[in-house]
Short mmCIF file of C-alpha atoms and ligand atoms in Angstrom, two decimals:
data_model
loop_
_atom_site.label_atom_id
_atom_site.label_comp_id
_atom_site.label_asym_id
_atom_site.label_seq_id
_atom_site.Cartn_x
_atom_site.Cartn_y
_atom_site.Cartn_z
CA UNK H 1 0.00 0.00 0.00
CA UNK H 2 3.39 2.58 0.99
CA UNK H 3 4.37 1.72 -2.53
CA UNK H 4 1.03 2.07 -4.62
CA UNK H 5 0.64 5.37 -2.67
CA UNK H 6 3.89 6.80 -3.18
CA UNK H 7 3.55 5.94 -6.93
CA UNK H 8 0.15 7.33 -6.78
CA UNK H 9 1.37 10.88 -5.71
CA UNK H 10 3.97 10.76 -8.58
CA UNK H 11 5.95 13.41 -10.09
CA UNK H 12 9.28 12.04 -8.58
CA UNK H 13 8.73 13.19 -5.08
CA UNK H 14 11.14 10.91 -2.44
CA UNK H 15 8.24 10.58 -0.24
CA UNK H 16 8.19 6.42 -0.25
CA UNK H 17 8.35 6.72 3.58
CA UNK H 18 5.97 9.13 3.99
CA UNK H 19 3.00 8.10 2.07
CA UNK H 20 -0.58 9.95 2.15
CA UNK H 21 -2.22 7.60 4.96
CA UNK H 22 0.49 8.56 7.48
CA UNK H 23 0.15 12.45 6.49
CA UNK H 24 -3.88 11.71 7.49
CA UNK H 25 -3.15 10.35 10.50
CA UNK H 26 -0.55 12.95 11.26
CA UNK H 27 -3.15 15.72 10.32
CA UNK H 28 -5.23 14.00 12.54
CA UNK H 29 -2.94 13.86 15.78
CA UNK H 30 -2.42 17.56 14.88
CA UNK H 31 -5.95 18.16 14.83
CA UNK H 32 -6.27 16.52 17.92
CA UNK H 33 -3.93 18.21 19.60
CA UNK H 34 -4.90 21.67 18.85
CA UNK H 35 -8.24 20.61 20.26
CA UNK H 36 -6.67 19.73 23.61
CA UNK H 37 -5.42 23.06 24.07
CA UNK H 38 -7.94 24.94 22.24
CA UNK H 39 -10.66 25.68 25.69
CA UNK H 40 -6.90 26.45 27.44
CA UNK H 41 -6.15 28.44 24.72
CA UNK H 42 -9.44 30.22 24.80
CA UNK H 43 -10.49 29.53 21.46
CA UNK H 44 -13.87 28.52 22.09
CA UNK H 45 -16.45 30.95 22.64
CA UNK H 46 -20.25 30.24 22.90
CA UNK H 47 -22.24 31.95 20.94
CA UNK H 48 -26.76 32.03 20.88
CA UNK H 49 -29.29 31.88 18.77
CA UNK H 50 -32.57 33.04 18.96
CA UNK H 51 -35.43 30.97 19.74
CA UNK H 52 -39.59 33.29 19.30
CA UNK H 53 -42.72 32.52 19.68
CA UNK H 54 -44.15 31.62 16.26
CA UNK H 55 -47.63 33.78 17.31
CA UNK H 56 -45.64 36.80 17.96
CA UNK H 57 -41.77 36.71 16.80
CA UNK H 58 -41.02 37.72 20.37
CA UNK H 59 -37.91 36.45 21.62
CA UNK H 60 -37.92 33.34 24.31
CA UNK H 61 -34.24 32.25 24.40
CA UNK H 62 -31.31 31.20 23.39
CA UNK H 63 -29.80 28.16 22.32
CA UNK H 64 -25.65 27.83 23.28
CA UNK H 65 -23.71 26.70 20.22
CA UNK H 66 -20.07 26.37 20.90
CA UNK H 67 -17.59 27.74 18.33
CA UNK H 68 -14.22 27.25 18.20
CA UNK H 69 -11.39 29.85 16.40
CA UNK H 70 -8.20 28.38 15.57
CA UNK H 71 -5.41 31.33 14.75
CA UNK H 72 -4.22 28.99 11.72
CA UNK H 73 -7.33 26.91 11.20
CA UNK H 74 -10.01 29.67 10.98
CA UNK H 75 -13.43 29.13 12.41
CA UNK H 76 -13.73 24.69 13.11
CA UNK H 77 -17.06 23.97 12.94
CA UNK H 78 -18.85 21.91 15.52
CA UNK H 79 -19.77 18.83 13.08
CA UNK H 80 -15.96 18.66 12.65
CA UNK H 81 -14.64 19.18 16.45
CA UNK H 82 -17.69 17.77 18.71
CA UNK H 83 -17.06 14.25 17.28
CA UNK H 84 -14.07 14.25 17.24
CA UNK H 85 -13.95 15.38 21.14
CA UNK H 86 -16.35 12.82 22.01
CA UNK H 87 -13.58 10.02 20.74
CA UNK H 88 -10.48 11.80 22.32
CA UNK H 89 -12.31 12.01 25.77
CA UNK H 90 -12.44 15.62 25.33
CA UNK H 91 -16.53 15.89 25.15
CA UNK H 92 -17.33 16.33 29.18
CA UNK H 93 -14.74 18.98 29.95
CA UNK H 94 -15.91 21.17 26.68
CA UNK H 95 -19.63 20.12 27.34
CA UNK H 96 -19.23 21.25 31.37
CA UNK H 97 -17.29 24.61 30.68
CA UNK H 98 -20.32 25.58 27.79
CA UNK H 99 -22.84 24.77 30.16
CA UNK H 100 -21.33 26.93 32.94
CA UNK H 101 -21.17 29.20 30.61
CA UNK H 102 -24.18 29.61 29.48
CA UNK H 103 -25.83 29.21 32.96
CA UNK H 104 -23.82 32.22 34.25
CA UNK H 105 -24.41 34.28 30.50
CA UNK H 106 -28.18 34.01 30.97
CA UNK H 107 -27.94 34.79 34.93
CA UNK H 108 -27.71 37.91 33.29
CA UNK H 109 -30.17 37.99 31.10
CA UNK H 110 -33.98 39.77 31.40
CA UNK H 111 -35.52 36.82 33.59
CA UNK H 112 -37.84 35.95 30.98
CA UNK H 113 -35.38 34.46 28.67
CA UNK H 114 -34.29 31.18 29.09
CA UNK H 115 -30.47 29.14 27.52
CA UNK H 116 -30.54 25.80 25.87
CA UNK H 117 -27.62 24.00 26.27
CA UNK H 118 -26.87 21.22 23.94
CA UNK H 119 -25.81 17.66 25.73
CA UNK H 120 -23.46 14.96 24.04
CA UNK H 121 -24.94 11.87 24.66
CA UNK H 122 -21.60 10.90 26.54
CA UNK H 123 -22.48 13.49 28.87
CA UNK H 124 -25.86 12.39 29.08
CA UNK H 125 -24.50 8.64 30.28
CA UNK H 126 -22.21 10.26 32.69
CA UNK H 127 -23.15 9.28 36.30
CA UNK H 128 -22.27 12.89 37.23
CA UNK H 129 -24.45 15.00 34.67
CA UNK H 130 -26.62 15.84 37.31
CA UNK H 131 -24.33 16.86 39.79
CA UNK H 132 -22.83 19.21 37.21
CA UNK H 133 -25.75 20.90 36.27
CA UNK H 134 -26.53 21.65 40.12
CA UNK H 135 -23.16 22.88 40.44
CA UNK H 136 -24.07 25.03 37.27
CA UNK H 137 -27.03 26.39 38.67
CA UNK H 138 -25.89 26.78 41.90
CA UNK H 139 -22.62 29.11 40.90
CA UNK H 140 -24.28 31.18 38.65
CA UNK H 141 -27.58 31.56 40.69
CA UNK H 142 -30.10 30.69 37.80
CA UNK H 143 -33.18 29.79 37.81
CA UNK H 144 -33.49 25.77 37.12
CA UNK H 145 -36.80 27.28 35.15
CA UNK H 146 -34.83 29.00 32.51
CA UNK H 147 -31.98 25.85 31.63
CA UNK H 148 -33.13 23.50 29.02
CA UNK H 149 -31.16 20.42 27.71
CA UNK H 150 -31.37 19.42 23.89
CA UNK H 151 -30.36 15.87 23.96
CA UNK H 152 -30.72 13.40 20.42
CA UNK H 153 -32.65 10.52 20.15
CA UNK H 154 -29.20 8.67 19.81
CA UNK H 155 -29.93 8.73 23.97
CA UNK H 156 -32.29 6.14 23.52
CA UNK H 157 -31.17 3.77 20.83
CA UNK H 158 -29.67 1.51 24.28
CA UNK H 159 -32.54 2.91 26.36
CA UNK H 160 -32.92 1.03 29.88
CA UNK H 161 -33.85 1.92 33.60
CA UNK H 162 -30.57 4.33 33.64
CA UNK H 163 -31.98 6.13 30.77
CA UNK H 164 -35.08 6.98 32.73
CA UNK H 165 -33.82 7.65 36.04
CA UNK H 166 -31.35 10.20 34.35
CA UNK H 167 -34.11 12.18 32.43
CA UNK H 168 -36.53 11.94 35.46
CA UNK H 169 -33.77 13.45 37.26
CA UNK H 170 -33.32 15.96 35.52
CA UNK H 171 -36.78 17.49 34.92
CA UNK H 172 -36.93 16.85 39.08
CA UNK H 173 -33.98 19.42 38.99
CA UNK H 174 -36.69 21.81 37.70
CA UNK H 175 -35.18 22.20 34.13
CA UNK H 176 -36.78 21.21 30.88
CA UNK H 177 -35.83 18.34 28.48
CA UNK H 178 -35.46 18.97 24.63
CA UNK H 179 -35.09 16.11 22.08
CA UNK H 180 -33.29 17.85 19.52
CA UNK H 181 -33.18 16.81 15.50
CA UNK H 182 -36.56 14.78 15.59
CA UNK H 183 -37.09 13.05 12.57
CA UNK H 184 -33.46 12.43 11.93
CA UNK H 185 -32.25 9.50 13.57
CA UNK H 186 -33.97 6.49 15.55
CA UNK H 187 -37.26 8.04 15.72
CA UNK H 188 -40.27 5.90 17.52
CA UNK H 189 -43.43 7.20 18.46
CA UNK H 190 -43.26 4.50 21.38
CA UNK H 191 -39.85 6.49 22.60
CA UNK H 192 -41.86 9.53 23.09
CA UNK H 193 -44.63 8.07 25.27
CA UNK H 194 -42.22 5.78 27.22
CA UNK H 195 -40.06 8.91 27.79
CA UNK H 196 -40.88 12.08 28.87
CA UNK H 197 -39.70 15.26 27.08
CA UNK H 198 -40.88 18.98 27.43
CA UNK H 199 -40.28 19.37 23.99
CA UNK H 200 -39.73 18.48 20.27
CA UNK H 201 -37.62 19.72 18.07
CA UNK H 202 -38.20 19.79 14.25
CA UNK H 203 -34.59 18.85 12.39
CA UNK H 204 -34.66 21.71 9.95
CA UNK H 205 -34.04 18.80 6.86
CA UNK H 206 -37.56 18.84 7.38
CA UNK H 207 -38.23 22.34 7.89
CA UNK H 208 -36.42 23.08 4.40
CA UNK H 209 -38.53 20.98 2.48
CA UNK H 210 -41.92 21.88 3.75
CA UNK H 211 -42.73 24.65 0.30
CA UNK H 212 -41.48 22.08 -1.93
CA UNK H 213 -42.14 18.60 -0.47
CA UNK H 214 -45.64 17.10 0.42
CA UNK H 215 -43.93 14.30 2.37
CA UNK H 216 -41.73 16.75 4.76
CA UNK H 217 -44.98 18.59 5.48
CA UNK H 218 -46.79 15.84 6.43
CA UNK H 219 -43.86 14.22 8.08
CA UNK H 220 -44.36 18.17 10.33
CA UNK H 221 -48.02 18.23 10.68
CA UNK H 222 -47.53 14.44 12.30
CA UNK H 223 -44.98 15.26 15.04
CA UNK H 224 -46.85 18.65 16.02
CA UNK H 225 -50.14 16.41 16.09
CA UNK H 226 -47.96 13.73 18.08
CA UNK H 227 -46.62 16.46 20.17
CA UNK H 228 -49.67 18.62 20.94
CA UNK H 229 -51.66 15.01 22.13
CA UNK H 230 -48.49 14.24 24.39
CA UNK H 231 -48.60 17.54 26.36
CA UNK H 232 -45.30 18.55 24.58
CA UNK H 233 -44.22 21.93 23.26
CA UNK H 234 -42.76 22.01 19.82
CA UNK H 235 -40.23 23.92 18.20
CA UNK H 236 -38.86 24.26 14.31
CA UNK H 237 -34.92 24.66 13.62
CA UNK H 238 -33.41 26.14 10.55
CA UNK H 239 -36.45 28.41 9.38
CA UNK H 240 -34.83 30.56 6.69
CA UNK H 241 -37.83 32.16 4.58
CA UNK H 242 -40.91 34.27 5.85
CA UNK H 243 -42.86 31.19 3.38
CA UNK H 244 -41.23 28.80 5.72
CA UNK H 245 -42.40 30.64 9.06
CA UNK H 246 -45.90 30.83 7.53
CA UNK H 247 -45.97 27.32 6.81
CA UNK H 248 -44.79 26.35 10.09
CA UNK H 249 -47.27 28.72 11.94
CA UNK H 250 -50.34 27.56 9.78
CA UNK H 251 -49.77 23.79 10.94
CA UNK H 252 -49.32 24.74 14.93
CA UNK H 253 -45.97 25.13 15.37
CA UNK H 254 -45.50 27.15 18.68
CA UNK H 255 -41.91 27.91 18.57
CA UNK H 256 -39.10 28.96 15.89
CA UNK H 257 -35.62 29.07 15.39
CA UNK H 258 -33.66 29.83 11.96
CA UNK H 259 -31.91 33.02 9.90
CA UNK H 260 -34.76 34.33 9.73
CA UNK H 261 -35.31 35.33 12.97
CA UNK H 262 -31.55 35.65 14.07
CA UNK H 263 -27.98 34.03 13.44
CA UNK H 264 -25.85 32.71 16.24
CA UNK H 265 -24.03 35.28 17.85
CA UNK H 266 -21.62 35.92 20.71
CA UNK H 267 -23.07 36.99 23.85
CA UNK H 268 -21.69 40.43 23.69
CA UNK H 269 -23.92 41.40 20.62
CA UNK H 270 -27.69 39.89 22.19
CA UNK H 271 -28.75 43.14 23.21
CA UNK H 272 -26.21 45.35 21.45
CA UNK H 273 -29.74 47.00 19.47
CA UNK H 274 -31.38 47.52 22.93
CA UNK H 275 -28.21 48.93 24.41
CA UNK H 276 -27.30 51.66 21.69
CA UNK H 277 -31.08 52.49 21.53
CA UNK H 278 -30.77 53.18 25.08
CA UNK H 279 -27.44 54.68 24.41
CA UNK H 280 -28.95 57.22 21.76
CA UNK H 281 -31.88 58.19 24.27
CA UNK H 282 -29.41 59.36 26.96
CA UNK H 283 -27.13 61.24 24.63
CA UNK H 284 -29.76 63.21 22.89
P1 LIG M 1 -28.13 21.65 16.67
O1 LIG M 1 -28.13 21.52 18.13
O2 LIG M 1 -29.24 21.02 15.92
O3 LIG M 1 -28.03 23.21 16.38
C1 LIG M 1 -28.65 23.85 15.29
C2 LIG M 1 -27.66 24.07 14.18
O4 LIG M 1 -28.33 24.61 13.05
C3 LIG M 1 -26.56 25.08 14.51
O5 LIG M 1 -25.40 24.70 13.78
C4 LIG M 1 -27.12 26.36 13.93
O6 LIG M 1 -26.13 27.33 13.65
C5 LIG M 1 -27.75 25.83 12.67
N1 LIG M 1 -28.83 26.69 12.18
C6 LIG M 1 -29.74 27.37 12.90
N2 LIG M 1 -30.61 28.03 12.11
C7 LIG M 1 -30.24 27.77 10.85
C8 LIG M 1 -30.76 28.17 9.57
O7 LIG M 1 -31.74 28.89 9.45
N3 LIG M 1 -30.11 27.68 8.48
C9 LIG M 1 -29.02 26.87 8.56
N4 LIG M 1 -28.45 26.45 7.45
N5 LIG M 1 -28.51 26.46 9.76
C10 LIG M 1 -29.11 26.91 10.88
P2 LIG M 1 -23.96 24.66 14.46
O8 LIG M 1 -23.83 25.79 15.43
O9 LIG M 1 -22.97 24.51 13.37
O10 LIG M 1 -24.00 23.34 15.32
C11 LIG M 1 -24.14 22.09 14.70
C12 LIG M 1 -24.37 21.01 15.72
O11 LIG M 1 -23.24 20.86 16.57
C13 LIG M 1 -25.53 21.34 16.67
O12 LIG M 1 -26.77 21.04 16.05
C14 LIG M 1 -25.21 20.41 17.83
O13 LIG M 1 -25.62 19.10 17.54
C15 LIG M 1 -23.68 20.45 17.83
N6 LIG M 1 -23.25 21.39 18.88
C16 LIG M 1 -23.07 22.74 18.85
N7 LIG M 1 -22.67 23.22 20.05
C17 LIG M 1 -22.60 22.14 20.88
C18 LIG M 1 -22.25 21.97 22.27
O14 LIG M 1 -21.96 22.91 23.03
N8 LIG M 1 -22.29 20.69 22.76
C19 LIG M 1 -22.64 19.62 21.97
N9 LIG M 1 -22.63 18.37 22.51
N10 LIG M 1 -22.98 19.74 20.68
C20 LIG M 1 -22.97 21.00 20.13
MG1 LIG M 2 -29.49 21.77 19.54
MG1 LIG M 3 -31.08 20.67 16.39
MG1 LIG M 4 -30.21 19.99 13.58
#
């Protein structure tokens, strides 16, 4: 394989010895490595995005989405860094320091709005997870009220007793349960009744197809029947167009989250319009 690679890469380069798969894996440790010391570092930020009320547009909360700024690698997004943090053991400390951080960001927030915080499902099967989130609460004072958890149906592809115990546990701490991406992975209606979740989320694959495709809108109107009868609340992700919105809002949807109504955005900017407004009043 050395050989047929190093013939492969051709024009007369003397790289026999060092042959593409061992510059992958190389890239790879590298990669790995700058993820280690990235949090360190303080490359990661967390930034939030917007989640309204579909009846009125006004703003509810946010959801945390962790980004990470390498000085040579640019902006890593999270489909290429949370996976590979799950494998390298990385996944709890990241997961912990974004959900202090968002706990003690929203402490500061108008007391209406609440922070979703997005769980790995290796932090979900951690026997700790809910001693971290009290510590969470506790340091930064907020309200249990205002934290929600998105977790993924991947949660309950092993489901047993543990898997109940640890959601009851946490909707005992007072905080509400997400299941985020519905639709996308190991979806059963039988899940949702054996387990119970304040809310649905709508995987926005779905939400981009509803103008176009009959199938994704009936695939929409099913889980916001499905939710409604199960006493859950129900938002859309990844709502880009007003025709989208309109859609959503005509078949029930209570709660949306896309472009349209904002991009994710650091901390520092969520109230930067109020704040200047304010700013402008005093100074004329
Ligand atoms: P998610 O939890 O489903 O988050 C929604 C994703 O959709 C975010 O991507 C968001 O930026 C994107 N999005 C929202 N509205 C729109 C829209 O209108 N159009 C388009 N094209 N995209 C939209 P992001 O931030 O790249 O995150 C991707 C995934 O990475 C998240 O999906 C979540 O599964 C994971 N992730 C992000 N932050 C964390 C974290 O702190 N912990 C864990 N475990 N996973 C995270
Ligand atoms: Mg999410
Ligand atoms: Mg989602
Ligand atoms: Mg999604």
């Amino acid at each position: 394989l050395a050989l047929y690679e190093a013939k492969g890469s051709g024009r007369g380069r003397v790289c026999v010895f060092r042959p593409e798969m061992h510059d992958r894996l190389e890239q790879k440790r590298a990669f790995e490595e700058d993820l280690r010391k990235a949090l360190v570092n303080g490359e990661m930020e967390v930034y939030y995005q917007p989640q309204a009320s579909a009846a009125t547009r006004v703003i509810e909360g946010y959801e945390a989405l962790l980004r990470w700024k390498h000085p040579m690698r640019g902006s890593v997004p999270p489909c290429d860094f949370i996976p590979v943090a799950e494998e390298i053991g990385m996944i709890n400390l990241l997961g912990e320091w974004v959900l202090k951080t968002a706990c003690i960001e929203a402490a500061g927030w108008p007391s209406h709005l609440k922070v979703a915080v997005n769980l790995s499902p290796i932090q979900f099967r951690k026997k700790s997870l809910l001693q971290t989130i009290v510590s969470a609460l506790a340091y930064s004072g907020l309200d249990p009220k205002r934290l929600e958890v998105e977790i993924t149906e991947s949660v309950l592809l092993d489901a047993n007793h543990k898997t109940a115990d640890t959601l009851d546990g946490l909707r005992q701490l007072g905080i509400t349960v997400a299941m985020d991406d519905f639709g996308t992975g190991y979806s059963s209606l039988g899940n949702l009744r054996r387990f119970a979740f304040d809310k649905i989320k709508i995987d926005r694959s779905f939400v981009q197809d509803i103008t176009t495709r009959a199938d994704a809108m009936s695939i929409i109107n099913l889980v916001i029947g499905v939710a409604k009868g199960l006493g859950m609340a129900i938002t859309a992700e990844g709502i880009e167009t007003e025709e989208q919105f309109e859609c959503l809002k005509r078949l029930g949807c209570e709660q949306i989250q896309g472009y349209l109504i904002g991009r994710p955005m650091p901390a520092s900017q969520l109230f930067a319009d109020q704040r200047s407004k304010t700013a402008d009043r005093y100074a004329s």
